[in-house]
Amino acid sequence: VFLTINHLKQLLKNSTELRSLDLSYCPAVDNTMIQLIERYLPNLEVLNLQGTMLTEFSSTNLLRLQRINLQDCIKLNSVKVSGPRSTPH
C-alpha cells in the first residue's frame, strides 16, 4: 500500500495535534504533501523527510518546527524555512 495525497489528507485532518512526523523514504512525498502538512499540522515540531523526492522545501506556516531532516533528498535544490526556531538538518 502506497501513501497517496488522499491518504495523507485524511490522516492529517485527524491528527492536528501531532508533534512529530516521519515520512522518510516515502516515494509519494512531494511539494503538495508539504502544503497539506502546513495546513493541518500547525503544532508540528519534528519533520523527517529524509530520502524523499522533494525538489524544494518551503515553509512559512510551521512556526513550531524545531527540526527537519532533509538528508538524502537527491532532487532537492531549494530550502526556505522561516519560524522562530527552525533548524534544517
PDB file of C-alpha atoms in Angstrom, residues 30-80:
ATOM      1  CA  ASP A  30       6.092  15.964  -2.918  1.00  0.00           C
ATOM      2  CA  ASN A  31       5.502  19.689  -2.595  1.00  0.00           C
ATOM      3  CA  THR A  32       1.715  19.195  -2.457  1.00  0.00           C
ATOM      4  CA  MET A  33       2.113  16.989   0.599  1.00  0.00           C
ATOM      5  CA  ILE A  34       4.196  19.673   2.278  1.00  0.00           C
ATOM      6  CA  GLN A  35       1.337  22.131   1.750  1.00  0.00           C
ATOM      7  CA  LEU A  36      -1.056  19.682   3.417  1.00  0.00           C
ATOM      8  CA  ILE A  37       1.315  19.238   6.340  1.00  0.00           C
ATOM      9  CA  GLU A  38       1.479  23.008   6.782  1.00  0.00           C
ATOM     10  CA  ARG A  39      -2.288  23.315   6.616  1.00  0.00           C
ATOM     11  CA  TYR A  40      -3.223  20.557   9.052  1.00  0.00           C
ATOM     12  CA  LEU A  41      -0.273  20.301  11.458  1.00  0.00           C
ATOM     13  CA  PRO A  42       0.372  23.754  12.923  1.00  0.00           C
ATOM     14  CA  ASN A  43       1.925  22.235  16.073  1.00  0.00           C
ATOM     15  CA  LEU A  44       4.477  20.080  14.259  1.00  0.00           C
ATOM     16  CA  GLU A  45       7.920  20.262  15.869  1.00  0.00           C
ATOM     17  CA  VAL A  46       9.856  17.478  14.114  1.00  0.00           C
ATOM     18  CA  LEU A  47       9.585  16.544  10.425  1.00  0.00           C
ATOM     19  CA  ASN A  48      11.642  13.777   8.832  1.00  0.00           C
ATOM     20  CA  LEU A  49      11.659  13.874   5.028  1.00  0.00           C
ATOM     21  CA  GLN A  50      14.929  12.005   4.565  1.00  0.00           C
ATOM     22  CA  GLY A  51      15.310  10.313   1.190  1.00  0.00           C
ATOM     23  CA  THR A  52      12.165  11.767  -0.362  1.00  0.00           C
ATOM     24  CA  MET A  53      11.945  13.121  -3.911  1.00  0.00           C
ATOM     25  CA  LEU A  54      11.213  16.728  -2.955  1.00  0.00           C
ATOM     26  CA  THR A  55      12.598  19.280  -5.374  1.00  0.00           C
ATOM     27  CA  GLU A  56      12.130  22.155  -2.955  1.00  0.00           C
ATOM     28  CA  PHE A  57      11.079  22.703   0.624  1.00  0.00           C
ATOM     29  CA  SER A  58       9.493  25.971   1.626  1.00  0.00           C
ATOM     30  CA  SER A  59       7.616  26.577   4.831  1.00  0.00           C
ATOM     31  CA  THR A  60       6.375  29.716   6.489  1.00  0.00           C
ATOM     32  CA  ASN A  61       3.445  28.231   8.423  1.00  0.00           C
ATOM     33  CA  LEU A  62       5.180  25.602  10.546  1.00  0.00           C
ATOM     34  CA  LEU A  63       6.026  28.071  13.280  1.00  0.00           C
ATOM     35  CA  ARG A  64       6.758  25.436  15.937  1.00  0.00           C
ATOM     36  CA  LEU A  65       9.049  23.390  13.704  1.00  0.00           C
ATOM     37  CA  GLN A  66      12.327  22.790  15.535  1.00  0.00           C
ATOM     38  CA  ARG A  67      13.935  20.065  13.433  1.00  0.00           C
ATOM     39  CA  ILE A  68      13.668  18.927   9.849  1.00  0.00           C
ATOM     40  CA  ASN A  69      15.664  16.148   8.233  1.00  0.00           C
ATOM     41  CA  LEU A  70      16.253  16.563   4.502  1.00  0.00           C
ATOM     42  CA  GLN A  71      19.258  14.244   4.175  1.00  0.00           C
ATOM     43  CA  ASP A  72      19.457  12.095   1.039  1.00  0.00           C
ATOM     44  CA  CYS A  73      16.856  14.197  -0.804  1.00  0.00           C
ATOM     45  CA  ILE A  74      18.807  13.925  -4.048  1.00  0.00           C
ATOM     46  CA  LYS A  75      16.461  16.117  -6.094  1.00  0.00           C
ATOM     47  CA  LEU A  76      16.273  18.917  -3.536  1.00  0.00           C
ATOM     48  CA  ASN A  77      17.570  22.218  -4.881  1.00  0.00           C
ATOM     49  CA  SER A  78      15.905  24.834  -2.659  1.00  0.00           C
ATOM     50  CA  VAL A  79      15.189  25.109   1.077  1.00  0.00           C
ATOM     51  CA  LYS A  80      13.366  28.024   2.669  1.00  0.00           C
TER      52      LYS A  80
END
